Coordinates of N, CA and C in Angstrom, one line a residue:
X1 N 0.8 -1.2 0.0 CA 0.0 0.0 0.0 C 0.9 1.2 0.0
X2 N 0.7 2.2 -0.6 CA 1.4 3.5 -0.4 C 1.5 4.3 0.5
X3 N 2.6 4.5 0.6 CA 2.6 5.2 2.0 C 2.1 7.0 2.5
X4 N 1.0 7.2 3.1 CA 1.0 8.7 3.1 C 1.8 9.3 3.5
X5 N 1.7 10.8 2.8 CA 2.5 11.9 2.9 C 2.7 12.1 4.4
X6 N 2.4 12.3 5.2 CA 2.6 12.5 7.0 C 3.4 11.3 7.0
X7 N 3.5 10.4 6.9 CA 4.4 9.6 7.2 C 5.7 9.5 6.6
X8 N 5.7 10.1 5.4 CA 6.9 9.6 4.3 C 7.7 11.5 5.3
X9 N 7.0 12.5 5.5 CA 7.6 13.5 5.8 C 8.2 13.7 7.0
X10 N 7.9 12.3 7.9 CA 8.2 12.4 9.5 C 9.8 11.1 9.1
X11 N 8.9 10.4 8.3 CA 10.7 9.3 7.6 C 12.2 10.2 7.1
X12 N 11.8 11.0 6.2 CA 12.5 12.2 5.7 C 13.2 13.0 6.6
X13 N 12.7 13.7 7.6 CA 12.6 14.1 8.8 C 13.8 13.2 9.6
X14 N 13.1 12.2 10.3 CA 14.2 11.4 11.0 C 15.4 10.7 10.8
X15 N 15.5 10.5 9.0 CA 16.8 9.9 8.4 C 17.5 11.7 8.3
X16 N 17.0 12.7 8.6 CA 17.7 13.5 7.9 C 18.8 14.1 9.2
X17 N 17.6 14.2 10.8 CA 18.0 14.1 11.7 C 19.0 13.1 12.1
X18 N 19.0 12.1 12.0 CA 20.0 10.7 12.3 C 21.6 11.0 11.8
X19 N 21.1 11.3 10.5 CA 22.5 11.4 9.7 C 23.2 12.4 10.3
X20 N 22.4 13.9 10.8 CA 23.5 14.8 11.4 C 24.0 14.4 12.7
X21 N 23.2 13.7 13.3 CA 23.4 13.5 14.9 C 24.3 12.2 15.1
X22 N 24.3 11.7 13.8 CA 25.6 10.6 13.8 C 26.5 10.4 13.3
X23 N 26.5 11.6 12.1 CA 27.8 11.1 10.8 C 28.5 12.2 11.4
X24 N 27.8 13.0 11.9 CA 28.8 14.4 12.1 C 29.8 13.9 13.7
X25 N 29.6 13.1 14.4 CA 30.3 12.2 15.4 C 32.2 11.9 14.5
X26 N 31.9 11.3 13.6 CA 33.1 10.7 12.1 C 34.2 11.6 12.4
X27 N 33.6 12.8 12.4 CA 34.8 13.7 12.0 C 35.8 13.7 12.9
X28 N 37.2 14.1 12.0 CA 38.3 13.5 12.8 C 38.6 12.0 12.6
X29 N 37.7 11.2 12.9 CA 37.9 9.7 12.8 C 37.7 8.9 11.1
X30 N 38.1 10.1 10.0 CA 38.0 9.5 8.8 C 39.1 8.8 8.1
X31 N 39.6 8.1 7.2 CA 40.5 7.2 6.5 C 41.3 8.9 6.3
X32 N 41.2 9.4 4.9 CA 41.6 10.0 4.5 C 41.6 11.7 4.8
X33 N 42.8 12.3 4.7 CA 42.9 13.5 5.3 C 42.1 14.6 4.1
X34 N 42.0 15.6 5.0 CA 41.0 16.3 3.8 C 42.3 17.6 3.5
X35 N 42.3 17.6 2.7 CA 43.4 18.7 2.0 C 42.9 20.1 3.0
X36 N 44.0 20.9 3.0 CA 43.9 22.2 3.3 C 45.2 23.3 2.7
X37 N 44.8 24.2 1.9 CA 43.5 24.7 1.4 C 42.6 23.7 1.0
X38 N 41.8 23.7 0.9 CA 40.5 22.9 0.3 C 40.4 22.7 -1.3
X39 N 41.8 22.1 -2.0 CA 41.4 22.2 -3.5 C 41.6 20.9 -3.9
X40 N 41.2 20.3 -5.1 CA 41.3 18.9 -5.8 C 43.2 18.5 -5.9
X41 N 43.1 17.6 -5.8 CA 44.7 17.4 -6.7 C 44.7 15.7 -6.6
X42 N 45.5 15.3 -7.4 CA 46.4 14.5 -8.1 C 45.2 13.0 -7.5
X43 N 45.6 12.9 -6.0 CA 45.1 12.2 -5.3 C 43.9 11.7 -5.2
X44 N 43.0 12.6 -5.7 CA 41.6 12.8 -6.4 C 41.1 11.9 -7.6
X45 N 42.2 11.8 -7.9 CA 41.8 11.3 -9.6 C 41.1 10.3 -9.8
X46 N 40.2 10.0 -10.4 CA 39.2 8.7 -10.6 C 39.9 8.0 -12.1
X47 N 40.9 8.4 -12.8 CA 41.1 8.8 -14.0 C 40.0 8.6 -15.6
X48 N 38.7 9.7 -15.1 CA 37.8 9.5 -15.7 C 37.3 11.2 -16.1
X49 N 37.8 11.8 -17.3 CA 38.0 13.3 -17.3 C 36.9 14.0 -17.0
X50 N 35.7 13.5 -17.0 CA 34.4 14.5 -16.8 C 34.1 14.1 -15.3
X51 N 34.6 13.2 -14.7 CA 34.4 13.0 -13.2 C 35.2 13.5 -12.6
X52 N 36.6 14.2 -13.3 CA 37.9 14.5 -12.2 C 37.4 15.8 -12.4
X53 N 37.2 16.6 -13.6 CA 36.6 17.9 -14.3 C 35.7 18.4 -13.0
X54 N 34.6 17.5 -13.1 CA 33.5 18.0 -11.7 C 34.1 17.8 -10.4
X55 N 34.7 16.9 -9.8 CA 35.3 16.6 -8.6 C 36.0 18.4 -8.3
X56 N 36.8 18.5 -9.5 CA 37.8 19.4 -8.9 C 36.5 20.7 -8.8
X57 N 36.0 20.8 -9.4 CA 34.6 21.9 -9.2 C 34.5 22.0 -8.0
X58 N 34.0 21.2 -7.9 CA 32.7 20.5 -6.5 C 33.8 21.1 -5.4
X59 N 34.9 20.8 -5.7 CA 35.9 21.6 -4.4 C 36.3 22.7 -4.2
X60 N 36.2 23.4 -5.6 CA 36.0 24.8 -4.9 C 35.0 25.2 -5.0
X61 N 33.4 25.0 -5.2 CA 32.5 25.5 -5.1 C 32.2 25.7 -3.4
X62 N 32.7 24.2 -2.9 CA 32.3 23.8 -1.3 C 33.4 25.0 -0.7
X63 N 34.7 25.2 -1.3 CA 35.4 26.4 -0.9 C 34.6 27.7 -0.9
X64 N 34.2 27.7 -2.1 CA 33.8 29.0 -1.9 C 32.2 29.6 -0.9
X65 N 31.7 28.0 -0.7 CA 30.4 28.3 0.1 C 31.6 28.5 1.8
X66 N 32.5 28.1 1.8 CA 33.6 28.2 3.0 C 33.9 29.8 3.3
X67 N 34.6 30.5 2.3 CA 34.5 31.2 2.5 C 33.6 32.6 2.5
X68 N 32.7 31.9 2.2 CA 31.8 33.2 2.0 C 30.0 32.4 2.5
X69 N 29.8 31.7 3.5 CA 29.1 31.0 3.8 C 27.3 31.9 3.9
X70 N 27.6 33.3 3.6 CA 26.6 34.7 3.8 C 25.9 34.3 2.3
X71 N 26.7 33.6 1.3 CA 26.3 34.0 0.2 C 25.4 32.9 -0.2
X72 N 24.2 33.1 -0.9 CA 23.6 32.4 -0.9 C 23.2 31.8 -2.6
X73 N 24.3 32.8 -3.6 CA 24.5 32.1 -4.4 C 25.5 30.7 -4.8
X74 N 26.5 31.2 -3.8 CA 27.3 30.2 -4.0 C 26.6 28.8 -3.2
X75 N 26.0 28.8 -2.5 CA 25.3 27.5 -1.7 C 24.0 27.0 -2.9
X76 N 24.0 27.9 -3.8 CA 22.6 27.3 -4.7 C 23.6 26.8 -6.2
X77 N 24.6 27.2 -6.3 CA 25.6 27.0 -7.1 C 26.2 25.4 -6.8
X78 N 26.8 25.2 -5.5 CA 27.2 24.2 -5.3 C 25.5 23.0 -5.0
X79 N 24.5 23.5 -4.5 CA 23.5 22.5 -4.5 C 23.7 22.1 -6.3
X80 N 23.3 23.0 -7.3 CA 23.0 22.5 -8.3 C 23.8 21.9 -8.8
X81 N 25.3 22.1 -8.6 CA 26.6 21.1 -9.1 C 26.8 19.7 -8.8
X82 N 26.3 19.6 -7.2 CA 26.1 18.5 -6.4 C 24.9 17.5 -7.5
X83 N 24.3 18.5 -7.5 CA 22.9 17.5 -8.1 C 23.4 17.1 -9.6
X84 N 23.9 17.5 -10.6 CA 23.8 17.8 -11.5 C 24.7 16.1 -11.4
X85 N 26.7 16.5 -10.8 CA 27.6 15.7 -11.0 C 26.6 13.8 -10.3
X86 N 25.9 14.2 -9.0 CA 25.4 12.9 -9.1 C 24.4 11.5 -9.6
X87 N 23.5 12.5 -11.1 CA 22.9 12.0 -11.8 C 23.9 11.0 -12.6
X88 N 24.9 11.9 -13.5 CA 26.0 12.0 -14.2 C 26.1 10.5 -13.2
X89 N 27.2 10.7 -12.3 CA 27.4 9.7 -11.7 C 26.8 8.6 -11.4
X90 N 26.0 8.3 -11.1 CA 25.0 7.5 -10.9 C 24.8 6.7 -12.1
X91 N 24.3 7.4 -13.3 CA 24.3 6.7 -14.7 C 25.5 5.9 -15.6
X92 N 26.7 6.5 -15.1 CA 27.8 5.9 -15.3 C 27.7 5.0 -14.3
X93 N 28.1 4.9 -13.3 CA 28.1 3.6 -12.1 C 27.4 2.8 -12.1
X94 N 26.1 2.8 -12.5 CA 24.4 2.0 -12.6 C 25.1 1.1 -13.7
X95 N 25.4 1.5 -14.6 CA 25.8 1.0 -16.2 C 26.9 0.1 -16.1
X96 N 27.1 -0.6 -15.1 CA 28.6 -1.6 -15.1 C 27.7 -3.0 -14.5
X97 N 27.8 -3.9 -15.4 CA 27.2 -5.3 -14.7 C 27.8 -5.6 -13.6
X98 N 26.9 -6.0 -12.3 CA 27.3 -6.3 -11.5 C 27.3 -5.4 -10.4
X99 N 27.2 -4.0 -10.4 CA 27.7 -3.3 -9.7 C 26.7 -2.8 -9.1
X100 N 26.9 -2.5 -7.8 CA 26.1 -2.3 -6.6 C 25.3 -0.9 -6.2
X101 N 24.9 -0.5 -7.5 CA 24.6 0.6 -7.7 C 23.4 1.5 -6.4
X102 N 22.4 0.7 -6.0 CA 21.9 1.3 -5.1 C 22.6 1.7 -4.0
X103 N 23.7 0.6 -3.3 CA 24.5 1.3 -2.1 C 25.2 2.8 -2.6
X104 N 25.7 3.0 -4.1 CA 26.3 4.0 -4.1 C 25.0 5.5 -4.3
X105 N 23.7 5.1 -4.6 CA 22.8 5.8 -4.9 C 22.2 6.5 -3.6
X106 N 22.6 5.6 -2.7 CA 21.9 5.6 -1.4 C 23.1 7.1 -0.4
X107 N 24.3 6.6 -0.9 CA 25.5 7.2 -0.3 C 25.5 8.9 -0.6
X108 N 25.1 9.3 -2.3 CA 24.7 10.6 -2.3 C 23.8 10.9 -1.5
X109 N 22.1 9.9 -1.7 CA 21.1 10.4 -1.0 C 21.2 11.1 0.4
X110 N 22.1 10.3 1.3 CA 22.3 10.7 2.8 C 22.9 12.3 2.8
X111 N 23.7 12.0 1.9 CA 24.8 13.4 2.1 C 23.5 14.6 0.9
X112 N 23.1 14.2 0.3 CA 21.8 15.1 -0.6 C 20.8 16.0 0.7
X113 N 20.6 15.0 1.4 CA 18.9 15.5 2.0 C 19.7 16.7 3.1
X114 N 20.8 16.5 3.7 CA 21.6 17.5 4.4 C 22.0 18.8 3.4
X115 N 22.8 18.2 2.7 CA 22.8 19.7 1.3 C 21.9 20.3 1.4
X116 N 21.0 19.9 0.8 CA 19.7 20.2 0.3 C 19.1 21.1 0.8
X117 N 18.9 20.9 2.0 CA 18.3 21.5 3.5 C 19.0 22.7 4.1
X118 N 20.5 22.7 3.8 CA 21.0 24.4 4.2 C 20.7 25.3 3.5
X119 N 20.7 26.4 4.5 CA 20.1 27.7 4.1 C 21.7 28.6 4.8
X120 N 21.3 29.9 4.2 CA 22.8 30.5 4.5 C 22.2 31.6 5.9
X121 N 23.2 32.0 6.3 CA 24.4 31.2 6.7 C 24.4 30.4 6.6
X122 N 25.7 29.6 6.2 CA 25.8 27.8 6.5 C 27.5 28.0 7.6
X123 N 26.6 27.1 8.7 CA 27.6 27.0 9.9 C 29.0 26.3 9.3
X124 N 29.5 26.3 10.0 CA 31.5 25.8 10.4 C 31.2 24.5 10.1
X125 N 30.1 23.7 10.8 CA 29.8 22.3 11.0 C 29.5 21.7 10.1
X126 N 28.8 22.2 9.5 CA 28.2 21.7 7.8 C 29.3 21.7 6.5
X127 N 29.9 23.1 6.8 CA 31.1 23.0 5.9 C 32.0 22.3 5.5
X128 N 32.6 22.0 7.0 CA 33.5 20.8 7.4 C 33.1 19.5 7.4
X129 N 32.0 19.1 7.2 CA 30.7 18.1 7.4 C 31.3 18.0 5.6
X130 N 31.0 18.7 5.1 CA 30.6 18.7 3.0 C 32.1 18.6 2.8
X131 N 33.2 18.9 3.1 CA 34.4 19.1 2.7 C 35.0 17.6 2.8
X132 N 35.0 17.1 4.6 CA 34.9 15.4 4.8 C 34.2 14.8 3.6
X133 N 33.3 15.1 3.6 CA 32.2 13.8 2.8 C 32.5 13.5 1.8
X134 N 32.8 15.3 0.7 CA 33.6 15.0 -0.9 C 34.8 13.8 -1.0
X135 N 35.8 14.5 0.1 CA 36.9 13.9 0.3 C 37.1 12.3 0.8
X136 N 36.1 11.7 1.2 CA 36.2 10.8 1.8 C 35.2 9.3 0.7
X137 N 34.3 10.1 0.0 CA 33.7 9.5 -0.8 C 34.0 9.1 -2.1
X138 N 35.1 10.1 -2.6 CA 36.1 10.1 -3.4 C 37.2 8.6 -3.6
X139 N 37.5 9.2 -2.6 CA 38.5 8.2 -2.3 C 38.4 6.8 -2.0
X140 N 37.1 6.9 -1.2 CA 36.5 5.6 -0.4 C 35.7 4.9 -1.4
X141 N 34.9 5.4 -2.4 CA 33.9 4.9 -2.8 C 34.3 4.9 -4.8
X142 N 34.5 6.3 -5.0 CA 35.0 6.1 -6.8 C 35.9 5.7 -6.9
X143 N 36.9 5.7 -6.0 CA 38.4 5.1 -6.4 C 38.0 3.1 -6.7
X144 N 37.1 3.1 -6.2 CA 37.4 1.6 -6.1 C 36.4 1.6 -7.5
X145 N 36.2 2.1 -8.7 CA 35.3 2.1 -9.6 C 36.4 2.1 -10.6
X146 N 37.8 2.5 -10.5 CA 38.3 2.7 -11.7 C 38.9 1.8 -12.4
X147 N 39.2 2.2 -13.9 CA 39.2 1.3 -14.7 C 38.0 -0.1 -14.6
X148 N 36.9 0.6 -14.5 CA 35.6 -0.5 -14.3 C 34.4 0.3 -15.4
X149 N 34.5 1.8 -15.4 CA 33.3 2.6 -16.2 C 33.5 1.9 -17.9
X150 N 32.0 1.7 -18.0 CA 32.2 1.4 -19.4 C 32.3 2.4 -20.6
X151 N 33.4 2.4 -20.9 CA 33.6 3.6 -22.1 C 34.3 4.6 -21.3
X152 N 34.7 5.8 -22.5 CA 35.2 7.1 -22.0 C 34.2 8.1 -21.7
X153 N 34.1 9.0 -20.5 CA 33.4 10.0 -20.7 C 32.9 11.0 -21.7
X154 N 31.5 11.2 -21.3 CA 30.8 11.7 -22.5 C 30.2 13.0 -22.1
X155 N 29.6 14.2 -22.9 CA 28.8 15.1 -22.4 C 29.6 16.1 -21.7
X156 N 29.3 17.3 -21.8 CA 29.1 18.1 -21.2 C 29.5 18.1 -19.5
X157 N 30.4 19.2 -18.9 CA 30.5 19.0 -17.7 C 29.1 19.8 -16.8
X158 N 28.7 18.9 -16.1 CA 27.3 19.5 -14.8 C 25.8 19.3 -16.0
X159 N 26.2 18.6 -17.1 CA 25.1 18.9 -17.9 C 24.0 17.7 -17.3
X160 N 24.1 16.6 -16.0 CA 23.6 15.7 -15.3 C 23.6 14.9 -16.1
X161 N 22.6 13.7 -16.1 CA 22.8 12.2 -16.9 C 22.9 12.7 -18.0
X162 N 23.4 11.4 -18.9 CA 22.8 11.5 -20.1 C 21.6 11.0 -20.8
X163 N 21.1 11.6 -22.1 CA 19.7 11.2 -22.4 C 20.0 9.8 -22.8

């Protein structure tokens, strides 16, 4: 049976609550260190040009919501980059037989519903929160995809899936 809207909005609600009140605990205790200044390099590489292209974006846009956290285009800038690179992503990753595509679909979603949800100011916590998560998901989760995508990248950078 389908689930009502009061329900699906108190679910939304409590996974979105959970995730801050527990992932944000991590920090500090992550695999990989997060660069400072805050920019892409070498270490990044997925060696997949329209994924390294947006990666290195995605890092200074989250810089620039850093240093200027008042602004509230740069926070609608980086939401739409975010969203854009993880369609993209998703369609490329989905598209490899075998591959475990909903755990990685699921891994944006958590870190999405938090995005999504700041409004500016965006606090110290959140920052550092988005800065960890790039960095960690990178490394932790695309690295283990390489030399696995089928084909070379296609399209347009931030232009989201392809048709």
């Amino acid at each position: 049976a389908p689930v009502n809207h009061e329900e699906m909005k108190w679910a939304q609600d409590w996974l979105a609550q959970h995730i801050k009140n527990t992932d944000f605990g991590y920090r500090g205790h992550l695999k990989h260190e997060v660069p400072e200044p805050y920019v892409w390099d070498q270490s990044f590489a997925t060696d997949y040009t329209r994924l390294d292209e947006e990666h290195d974006v995605l890092f200074a846009q989250i810089l620039a919501v850093s240093q200027h956290p008042e602004n509230a285009d740069n926070l609608a800038t980086l939401k739409k980059g975010m969203w854009d690179h993880f369609q993209y992503e998703e369609q490329r990753y989905c598209a490899v037989p075998g591959y475990n595509c909903v755990d990685h679909k699921m891994k944006h979603y958590k870190f999405w519903v938090i995005l999504d949800d700041l409004q500016v100011p965006v606090g110290c916590e959140e920052i550092n929160w988005s800065k960890n998560w790039l960095a960690q998901h990178i490394k932790n989760t695309d690295h283990g995809y390489k030399q696995r995508l089928i084909g070379p990248d296609s399209g347009e950078n931030f232009s989201g899936a392809l048709p």
